[in-house]
Coordinates of C-alpha atoms and ligand atoms in Angstrom, one line a residue:
M145 CA -32.3 37.1 -11.9
A146 CA -29.1 37.8 -14.0
E147 CA -28.6 35.4 -16.8
I148 CA -25.2 34.4 -18.2
T149 CA -24.1 32.0 -20.9
R150 CA -20.6 30.6 -21.2
D151 CA -18.8 27.5 -22.6
V152 CA -17.9 26.3 -19.1
L153 CA -19.1 27.2 -15.7
I154 CA -16.8 26.5 -12.7
V155 CA -18.1 26.1 -9.2
G156 CA -15.4 27.2 -6.8
A157 CA -12.6 29.8 -7.0
G158 CA -10.0 27.8 -5.3
A159 CA -6.6 26.8 -6.8
A160 CA -8.2 24.0 -8.9
G161 CA -11.1 26.0 -10.3
L162 CA -9.1 29.1 -11.1
T163 CA -6.4 27.0 -12.8
A164 CA -9.0 25.3 -14.9
A165 CA -10.7 28.6 -15.8
N166 CA -7.4 30.1 -17.0
D167 CA -6.5 27.1 -19.1
L168 CA -10.0 27.1 -20.7
R169 CA -9.8 30.8 -21.5
K170 CA -6.3 30.3 -23.0
A171 CA -7.9 27.5 -25.2
G172 CA -10.5 30.0 -26.5
L173 CA -13.4 28.9 -24.3
S174 CA -15.5 31.3 -22.3
V175 CA -15.9 30.7 -18.6
A176 CA -17.8 31.9 -15.5
V177 CA -16.4 31.0 -12.0
L178 CA -19.1 31.0 -9.3
E179 CA -17.7 31.3 -5.8
A180 CA -19.8 31.0 -2.7
R181 CA -17.5 33.1 -0.5
D182 CA -16.9 36.8 -0.6
R183 CA -13.2 36.0 -1.6
V184 CA -11.3 33.8 -3.9
G185 CA -8.8 31.1 -2.7
G186 CA -10.9 28.6 -0.8
R187 CA -8.5 26.8 1.5
L188 CA -5.8 29.4 0.7
W189 CA -6.4 32.5 2.8
T190 CA -3.8 35.0 3.8
D191 CA -5.2 37.6 6.2
V192 CA -4.0 40.2 8.7
I193 CA -5.2 39.4 12.3
D194 CA -4.4 42.0 15.0
G195 CA -1.7 43.5 12.8
A196 CA 0.0 40.1 12.0
M197 CA -0.1 38.6 8.5
L198 CA -1.2 35.0 8.9
E199 CA -1.6 32.0 6.5
I200 CA -4.9 30.8 7.8
G201 CA -5.0 28.0 5.2
G202 CA -2.3 26.4 3.1
Q203 CA 1.2 27.9 2.9
W204 CA 4.1 25.5 2.2
V205 CA 5.6 24.4 -1.1
S206 CA 7.8 21.4 -1.4
P207 CA 10.5 20.7 -4.1
D208 CA 8.6 18.0 -5.9
Q209 CA 5.5 20.2 -6.4
D210 CA 6.2 21.1 -10.0
A211 CA 2.7 22.2 -10.9
L212 CA 2.5 24.7 -8.0
K213 CA 6.1 25.8 -8.5
D214 CA 5.4 26.5 -12.2
T215 CA 2.3 28.5 -11.4
I216 CA 4.3 30.5 -8.7
E217 CA 7.0 31.2 -11.3
E218 CA 4.6 32.1 -14.0
L219 CA 2.8 34.5 -11.7
G220 CA 6.1 36.2 -10.9
L221 CA 5.9 35.4 -7.2
E222 CA 8.9 35.1 -4.9
T223 CA 9.5 32.3 -2.4
Y224 CA 11.6 32.0 0.7
S225 CA 12.8 29.1 2.9
R226 CA 11.3 28.1 6.2
Y227 CA 13.8 29.0 9.0
R228 CA 15.6 25.8 10.1
E229 CA 18.9 26.8 11.6
G230 CA 19.7 25.1 14.9
D231 CA 18.2 22.2 16.9
S232 CA 14.8 20.7 16.6
V233 CA 12.9 19.5 19.7
Y234 CA 11.2 16.2 20.5
V235 CA 9.1 15.5 23.6
G236 CA 9.2 11.8 24.4
P237 CA 6.8 9.5 26.4
D238 CA 8.5 10.6 29.6
G239 CA 7.5 14.2 28.9
Q240 CA 11.1 15.2 28.7
T241 CA 12.2 17.7 26.0
H242 CA 15.1 16.5 23.9
R243 CA 17.0 18.5 21.3
F244 CA 18.1 16.9 18.1
T245 CA 19.4 17.5 14.6
G246 CA 18.6 15.7 11.4
E247 CA 15.5 13.7 10.6
M248 CA 15.5 10.9 13.2
F249 CA 13.8 11.7 16.5
P250 CA 16.1 11.2 19.6
V251 CA 14.6 7.8 20.6
S252 CA 16.4 4.8 22.0
A253 CA 18.7 2.8 19.6
E254 CA 16.2 -0.1 19.6
T255 CA 13.3 2.2 18.6
E256 CA 15.4 4.0 16.0
A257 CA 16.2 0.6 14.4
V258 CA 12.5 -0.3 14.3
I259 CA 11.5 3.0 12.8
A260 CA 14.3 2.7 10.2
E261 CA 13.3 -0.9 9.3
I262 CA 9.6 -0.1 8.9
T263 CA 10.3 3.1 7.0
E264 CA 12.3 1.0 4.5
R265 CA 9.4 -1.4 4.2
L266 CA 6.9 1.5 3.7
D267 CA 9.1 3.1 1.1
A268 CA 9.2 -0.1 -0.9
M269 CA 5.4 -0.5 -0.7
V270 CA 4.9 3.1 -1.6
A271 CA 7.2 2.7 -4.6
E272 CA 4.8 0.1 -6.0
I273 CA 1.8 2.5 -5.7
D274 CA 0.8 4.7 -8.6
P275 CA -0.7 7.8 -6.8
D276 CA -3.1 8.2 -9.7
R277 CA -4.3 4.6 -9.4
P278 CA -3.6 3.1 -6.0
W279 CA -6.6 0.8 -6.4
E280 CA -4.8 -1.0 -9.2
H281 CA -2.2 -2.5 -6.9
A282 CA -2.5 -6.2 -6.6
K283 CA -2.9 -5.9 -2.8
A284 CA -5.1 -2.8 -2.9
K285 CA -8.1 -4.6 -1.3
E286 CA -6.0 -6.2 1.4
W287 CA -4.3 -2.9 2.2
D288 CA -7.6 -1.1 2.2
S289 CA -9.1 -3.5 4.7
V290 CA -6.6 -3.0 7.5
T291 CA -6.3 0.2 9.4
W292 CA -3.1 2.2 9.4
D293 CA -2.8 1.7 13.2
A294 CA -3.5 -2.0 13.1
W295 CA -0.9 -2.6 10.3
L296 CA 1.8 -0.7 12.2
R297 CA 1.0 -2.5 15.4
A298 CA 1.3 -5.8 13.6
Q299 CA 4.8 -4.8 12.5
T300 CA 6.2 -4.1 16.0
D301 CA 5.1 -3.8 19.7
D302 CA 7.3 -0.8 20.2
D303 CA 4.6 1.8 21.0
E304 CA 6.9 4.9 20.5
A305 CA 8.0 3.6 17.1
V306 CA 4.3 3.1 16.1
R307 CA 3.3 6.5 17.3
N308 CA 6.1 8.2 15.4
L309 CA 5.5 6.3 12.2
A310 CA 1.8 6.7 12.4
F311 CA 2.1 10.4 12.8
A312 CA 3.3 11.3 9.3
T313 CA 0.2 10.3 7.5
G314 CA -2.1 10.5 10.5
S315 CA -2.1 13.6 12.6
A316 CA 0.2 15.4 10.3
M317 CA -1.5 14.8 6.9
L318 CA -4.9 13.1 6.8
T319 CA -5.7 14.6 10.2
K320 CA -7.9 11.7 11.2
P321 CA -7.4 9.1 14.0
T322 CA -5.1 6.3 12.7
H323 CA -7.7 3.7 13.4
S324 CA -10.2 5.4 11.0
F325 CA -8.3 5.1 7.6
S326 CA -6.6 2.3 5.8
L327 CA -3.0 1.3 5.1
L328 CA -3.8 1.9 1.4
Q329 CA -5.0 5.5 2.1
S330 CA -1.8 6.0 4.0
L331 CA 0.3 4.7 1.2
L332 CA -1.5 6.9 -1.2
M333 CA -0.7 9.9 1.0
A334 CA 3.0 9.0 1.0
A335 CA 3.0 8.1 -2.8
S336 CA 1.6 11.5 -3.6
A337 CA 4.7 13.1 -2.0
G338 CA 7.1 10.6 -3.8
S339 CA 7.8 8.4 -0.8
Y340 CA 7.1 7.8 2.9
S341 CA 10.6 9.2 3.7
N342 CA 9.7 12.5 1.9
L343 CA 6.6 12.8 3.9
V344 CA 8.4 12.6 7.3
D345 CA 11.1 15.0 6.2
A346 CA 9.9 18.4 7.3
D347 CA 12.7 20.1 5.4
F348 CA 11.3 18.5 2.2
I349 CA 7.5 18.8 2.7
L350 CA 7.5 22.2 4.4
D351 CA 10.3 23.7 2.4
K352 CA 9.3 27.1 1.0
R353 CA 6.6 29.9 1.4
V354 CA 5.5 32.6 -0.9
V355 CA 6.4 36.2 0.0
G356 CA 3.1 37.9 0.8
G357 CA 1.3 34.7 1.3
L358 CA 0.1 31.7 -0.8
Q359 CA -3.3 33.2 -1.4
K360 CA -1.5 35.4 -3.9
V361 CA -1.7 32.4 -6.3
P362 CA -5.5 32.4 -6.5
L363 CA -5.7 36.1 -6.2
L364 CA -3.5 36.6 -9.3
L365 CA -5.2 33.8 -11.2
A366 CA -8.6 35.4 -10.5
E367 CA -7.3 38.9 -11.5
R368 CA -6.7 37.5 -15.0
L369 CA -10.3 36.4 -15.3
G370 CA -11.7 39.8 -14.2
D371 CA -15.5 39.9 -14.2
D372 CA -15.7 36.2 -15.1
V373 CA -15.2 35.4 -11.4
L374 CA -18.4 36.0 -9.5
L375 CA -18.2 36.2 -5.7
N376 CA -21.0 35.5 -3.2
Q377 CA -22.6 33.0 -5.6
P378 CA -23.2 29.7 -3.8
V379 CA -24.5 27.4 -6.5
R380 CA -27.8 26.0 -5.1
S381 CA -28.9 23.8 -8.1
L382 CA -27.4 22.3 -11.2
E383 CA -29.7 21.1 -14.0
W384 CA -27.9 18.9 -16.5
S385 CA -28.5 16.9 -19.6
A386 CA -26.5 15.8 -22.7
D387 CA -26.9 19.3 -24.0
G388 CA -25.3 21.2 -21.1
V389 CA -25.8 22.6 -17.6
T390 CA -27.7 25.4 -15.9
A391 CA -26.5 26.5 -12.5
T392 CA -28.6 28.7 -10.2
T393 CA -27.4 30.8 -7.4
D394 CA -29.5 33.2 -5.3
D395 CA -29.5 35.8 -8.0
T396 CA -27.9 34.4 -11.1
T397 CA -28.5 31.7 -13.7
V398 CA -25.5 30.5 -15.7
R399 CA -25.9 28.2 -18.8
A400 CA -23.0 26.4 -20.2
R401 CA -22.0 23.3 -22.1
F402 CA -19.9 21.9 -19.3
A403 CA -19.7 22.4 -15.5
I404 CA -16.6 21.8 -13.3
L405 CA -17.3 21.2 -9.6
A406 CA -14.0 22.5 -8.2
H407 CA -14.5 22.0 -4.5
A408 CA -14.2 19.2 -1.9
P409 CA -16.4 16.2 -2.6
I410 CA -18.1 16.5 0.8
L411 CA -19.8 19.7 -0.6
Y412 CA -21.4 18.1 -3.7
S413 CA -24.5 17.3 -1.6
R414 CA -25.0 21.1 -1.0
I415 CA -26.1 21.3 -4.6
A416 CA -29.5 20.1 -5.8
F417 CA -28.8 18.1 -9.0
V418 CA -31.6 17.9 -11.5
P419 CA -31.8 15.0 -12.4
P420 CA -30.0 13.6 -9.3
L421 CA -26.4 12.3 -9.7
P422 CA -26.2 8.6 -10.6
R423 CA -26.3 5.9 -7.9
R424 CA -22.5 5.4 -8.0
Q425 CA -21.8 9.0 -7.1
H426 CA -24.5 9.0 -4.4
Q427 CA -22.9 6.0 -2.8
M428 CA -19.3 7.0 -3.3
H429 CA -19.5 10.5 -1.9
Q430 CA -20.8 9.2 1.4
H431 CA -17.5 7.4 1.9
I432 CA -15.4 10.5 1.8
S433 CA -14.9 12.9 4.7
M434 CA -12.7 15.8 5.8
G435 CA -10.0 15.5 8.4
F436 CA -9.8 18.1 11.1
V437 CA -6.8 20.1 12.4
I438 CA -6.5 23.4 14.2
K439 CA -3.7 25.5 12.8
V440 CA -2.5 27.7 15.7
H441 CA -0.6 30.9 15.1
A442 CA 1.4 32.6 17.9
V443 CA 3.2 35.8 17.2
Y444 CA 5.9 37.1 19.5
D445 CA 7.9 40.4 19.6
R446 CA 10.9 38.5 18.4
P447 CA 11.8 34.9 17.4
F448 CA 13.0 34.2 20.9
W449 CA 13.6 30.5 20.3
R450 CA 16.4 31.3 17.8
E451 CA 18.3 32.9 20.7
Q452 CA 18.4 29.4 22.3
G453 CA 19.7 27.8 19.2
L454 CA 16.4 26.3 18.3
S455 CA 15.1 26.0 14.7
G456 CA 11.5 26.1 15.9
T457 CA 10.9 22.7 14.4
A458 CA 9.2 20.5 17.1
F459 CA 7.4 17.2 17.2
S460 CA 5.8 14.9 19.7
P461 CA 3.1 12.3 19.3
Y462 CA 2.6 12.8 23.0
E463 CA 1.8 16.5 22.8
L464 CA -1.4 18.3 22.1
A465 CA 0.4 20.4 19.5
H466 CA 1.9 17.3 17.8
E467 CA 4.1 19.5 15.5
A468 CA 5.2 23.1 15.4
Y469 CA 7.5 25.3 13.3
D470 CA 9.1 28.7 13.0
N471 CA 6.6 30.5 10.7
T472 CA 8.1 34.0 10.8
N473 CA 7.1 36.0 7.8
H474 CA 9.6 37.1 5.2
G475 CA 11.4 40.3 6.4
D476 CA 9.4 40.4 9.7
E477 CA 11.1 41.4 12.9
R478 CA 8.5 39.6 15.0
G479 CA 8.7 35.9 15.4
T480 CA 5.8 33.5 14.6
L481 CA 5.3 30.0 15.6
V482 CA 2.7 27.8 14.0
G483 CA 1.5 24.6 15.8
F484 CA -1.1 22.0 14.8
V485 CA -3.6 20.1 16.9
S486 CA -5.2 17.3 15.0
D487 CA -8.2 14.9 14.8
Q488 CA -9.6 13.8 18.2
N489 CA -7.4 16.3 20.1
A490 CA -9.0 19.1 18.0
D491 CA -12.5 17.8 18.7
D492 CA -11.8 17.7 22.4
L493 CA -10.3 21.2 22.5
F494 CA -13.5 22.6 21.0
T495 CA -15.5 21.4 24.0
L496 CA -13.5 24.0 26.0
S497 CA -13.9 27.7 26.3
A498 CA -11.7 29.9 24.0
E499 CA -9.6 30.9 27.1
E500 CA -9.0 27.3 28.2
R501 CA -8.2 26.2 24.6
R502 CA -5.6 28.9 24.3
E503 CA -4.1 28.1 27.7
R504 CA -3.9 24.3 26.8
I505 CA -2.3 25.0 23.4
L506 CA 0.2 27.5 24.6
E507 CA 1.1 25.2 27.5
S508 CA 1.9 22.5 24.9
L509 CA 4.0 24.9 22.9
S510 CA 5.9 25.9 26.0
H511 CA 7.0 22.3 26.4
Y512 CA 8.9 22.7 23.2
Y513 CA 10.1 26.3 23.5
G514 CA 10.0 27.2 27.2
D515 CA 7.6 29.5 29.2
E516 CA 8.1 32.5 26.9
A517 CA 5.9 30.7 24.4
K518 CA 3.0 31.3 26.7
N519 CA 2.9 35.0 26.0
P520 CA 2.3 35.8 22.4
V521 CA 1.3 39.3 21.3
V522 CA -1.0 37.8 18.7
Y523 CA -2.8 34.5 19.0
Y524 CA -5.1 32.9 16.5
E525 CA -6.7 29.5 15.7
S526 CA -7.6 28.6 12.1
D527 CA -10.8 26.7 12.6
W528 CA -11.8 25.4 9.2
G529 CA -14.4 23.2 10.8
T530 CA -16.7 26.2 11.1
E531 CA -16.3 27.3 7.5
E532 CA -19.5 26.4 5.8
W533 CA -17.8 26.0 2.4
T534 CA -14.9 23.8 3.6
R535 CA -16.0 22.0 6.8
G536 CA -12.6 20.6 7.9
A537 CA -8.9 20.6 7.2
Y538 CA -6.8 19.9 5.4
A539 CA -8.7 17.9 2.9
A540 CA -10.9 14.8 2.3
S541 CA -10.1 11.1 2.2
F542 CA -11.9 7.8 2.0
D543 CA -13.1 5.8 5.0
M544 CA -11.9 2.2 5.6
G545 CA -12.3 0.2 2.3
G546 CA -13.5 3.2 0.3
L547 CA -10.4 3.9 -1.7
H548 CA -10.1 0.6 -3.6
R549 CA -13.9 0.4 -3.8
Y550 CA -14.7 3.8 -5.3
G551 CA -11.4 5.6 -6.0
A552 CA -11.3 4.9 -9.7
D553 CA -14.7 6.7 -10.2
L554 CA -13.9 9.8 -8.2
R555 CA -12.7 11.9 -11.1
S556 CA -15.1 10.4 -13.7
A557 CA -17.3 12.9 -15.4
V558 CA -21.1 12.6 -15.2
G559 CA -22.5 13.8 -18.5
P560 CA -21.3 17.4 -18.8
I561 CA -20.3 17.6 -15.1
H562 CA -16.6 17.3 -14.4
F563 CA -14.8 17.2 -11.1
A564 CA -11.5 18.7 -9.9
C565 CA -9.9 19.5 -6.5
S566 CA -6.9 18.6 -4.4
D567 CA -8.9 15.9 -2.7
M568 CA -8.9 13.7 -5.8
A569 CA -5.3 14.4 -6.9
G570 CA -2.6 11.7 -7.3
A571 CA 0.7 13.6 -7.0
G572 CA 0.1 16.5 -4.7
Y573 CA -3.0 14.8 -3.1
Q574 CA -4.5 17.1 -0.5
H575 CA -2.1 19.9 -1.5
V576 CA -2.3 23.0 -3.6
D577 CA 0.0 21.3 -6.1
G578 CA -2.6 18.6 -6.5
A579 CA -5.4 21.1 -6.9
I580 CA -3.5 22.8 -9.7
R581 CA -2.8 19.5 -11.4
M582 CA -6.5 18.6 -11.2
G583 CA -7.4 22.0 -12.7
H584 CA -5.1 21.5 -15.6
L585 CA -6.3 17.9 -16.2
V586 CA -10.0 18.8 -16.2
A587 CA -9.5 21.7 -18.5
S588 CA -7.6 19.6 -21.0
T589 CA -10.3 17.0 -20.9
I590 CA -12.9 19.6 -21.7
V591 CA -10.8 21.2 -24.4
E592 CA -10.4 17.7 -26.0
A593 CA -14.1 17.0 -25.8
T594 CA -15.0 20.3 -27.5
R595 CA -12.4 19.5 -30.3
A596 CA -13.8 16.0 -30.7
A597 CA -17.2 17.6 -31.0
G598 CA -15.9 19.6 -33.9
D599 CA -15.8 22.9 -32.0
T600 CA -13.8 25.7 -33.4
A601 CA -12.2 26.7 -30.1
E602 CA -9.0 28.6 -31.0
V603 CA -6.0 27.2 -29.1
D604 CA -3.1 29.4 -28.3
G605 CA -1.5 27.0 -25.9
Ligands
FDA938 P1 -10.8 24.8 -2.2 O1 -11.5 24.2 -1.1 O2 -9.6 25.6 -1.9 O3 -11.7 25.6 -3.2 C1 -13.1 25.3 -3.4 C2 -13.9 26.5 -3.5 O4 -15.2 26.2 -3.9 C3 -14.0 27.3 -2.2 O5 -13.6 28.7 -2.4 C4 -15.5 27.2 -1.8 O6 -15.9 28.4 -1.2 C5 -16.1 27.0 -3.2 N1 -17.4 26.3 -3.1 C6 -17.7 25.2 -2.5 N2 -19.0 24.9 -2.7 C7 -19.5 25.8 -3.5 C8 -20.8 26.1 -4.1 N3 -21.9 25.2 -4.0 N4 -21.0 27.2 -4.9 C9 -20.0 28.0 -5.1 N5 -18.7 27.9 -4.6 C10 -18.5 26.8 -3.8 N6 -1.6 22.6 1.0 C11 -0.3 22.8 0.7 O7 0.0 22.6 -0.5 N7 0.6 23.3 1.6 C12 0.2 23.6 2.9 O8 1.0 24.1 3.7 C13 -1.2 23.4 3.3 N8 -1.6 23.7 4.5 C14 -3.0 23.7 4.8 C15 -3.4 24.3 6.0 C16 -4.8 24.4 6.2 C17 -5.2 25.0 7.6 C18 -5.7 24.0 5.2 C19 -7.2 24.2 5.5 C20 -5.3 23.5 4.0 C21 -3.9 23.3 3.8 N9 -3.4 22.8 2.6 C22 -2.1 22.9 2.3 C23 -4.3 22.2 1.6 C24 -4.7 23.2 0.5 O9 -4.9 24.4 1.0 C25 -5.8 22.6 -0.3 O10 -5.6 21.3 -0.7 C26 -6.1 23.4 -1.6 O11 -6.1 24.8 -1.4 C27 -7.5 23.0 -2.1 O12 -7.8 23.7 -3.3 P2 -9.1 23.4 -4.2 O13 -9.2 24.4 -5.2 O14 -9.1 21.9 -4.5 O15 -10.3 23.5 -3.1

């Protein structure tokens, strides 16, 4: 059994853990990052599948994501814009394909008016929410006691309006059925992106990508840490007391003054805590779960949809692939489409054989782009549900009533154990930006604690 001693041990080499580790090192503290997988990046994973570079996990950067943008710049990475020239496509309740430009779906004038009116109402509510403290809103309990679906249906009986409004935080973001999470959870999702309008604006929320893939961010952050990042090290147990922590993996013991658990809360229970975590954490963590979405990649010999004047942007709350985009790599001659199949549709698809699944998904994409979409040269489904160290996509959220009941305690340290990940962020919640923000926050909290304890950690900024 190898033995290591550091100031801080970090469980998880995702964006949050690696950001925290770099900050702590800059502040003069020694670190060890223990990563269960044989690679860094967690939910950021850029890989080559059948000759095509694919973003298996997170990829897009939006203009308000300052923490991520700063990191990208600091690492010297280049970005490029998502292709968006031409018409978008919407499939309505009649199954007909409609082309449109701008943000509003081509729905009837009445439905459009309803969507605009409720969007305005939602923007006003979101403006009152502090994404770091949604539970502090005067109506937090009330808004956490009604499902997103029920609230929307109480505003209008226009089903097409409800489905299109529900979609932004439901299938597209929290990736859970809209009856399974609250209005407050939905408002937090929107507040974390600045407004509900931002969230429904694909040109805003899915703005840019990193040349070479977003996994370059964790790869470069890890490179700076060198041997202090240890792969294939699932932390099995964590002993803790006021004096510090001891983490044990299958072949290594790491002692430190502090630990940071930098992974989704649903994985805390994979670690045996000695002594057990307090009652509050035991209860709280049972009310958090991952959403589920299949990210589908289809690569073609050329971006054929562009020849038809299509941008590749496509939506429909009536389609299996509820949204799809041109995801062609920077400088690539081939064309790539990315589509998403969310929550219950994703569950249902995994009851089918791989061939049937592929056929159903490509059939759905063909409703947007025509029959040519049925014949990609490379086809791949990102299935994070089978990943032992993630167990869903994109991220975790509270069940009904959980956010106002427990939210305030999610980031609270337990003795020397601190918590950080995108799943507990305010701004950038569920996104890489939020993971980085949480990494910075937890590192500064620990640096402050060491200073308060009279430590001599040298700070160079
Ligand atoms: P993350 O889960 O990345 O890292 C945690 C690490 O801890 C993992 O590497 C895991 O292996 C490790 N770990 C867990 N338990 C352990 C244990 N016991 N011992 C040791 N190691 C352990 N975001 C965005 O901004 N733009 C986007 O376009 C997308 N799109 C997207 C698509 C898909 C398919 C997914 C799955 C996700 C996204 N996201 C996204 C979300 C984004 O990828 C995500 O929020 C962050 O990458 C999460 O970073 P964290 O560091 O918080 O956790």
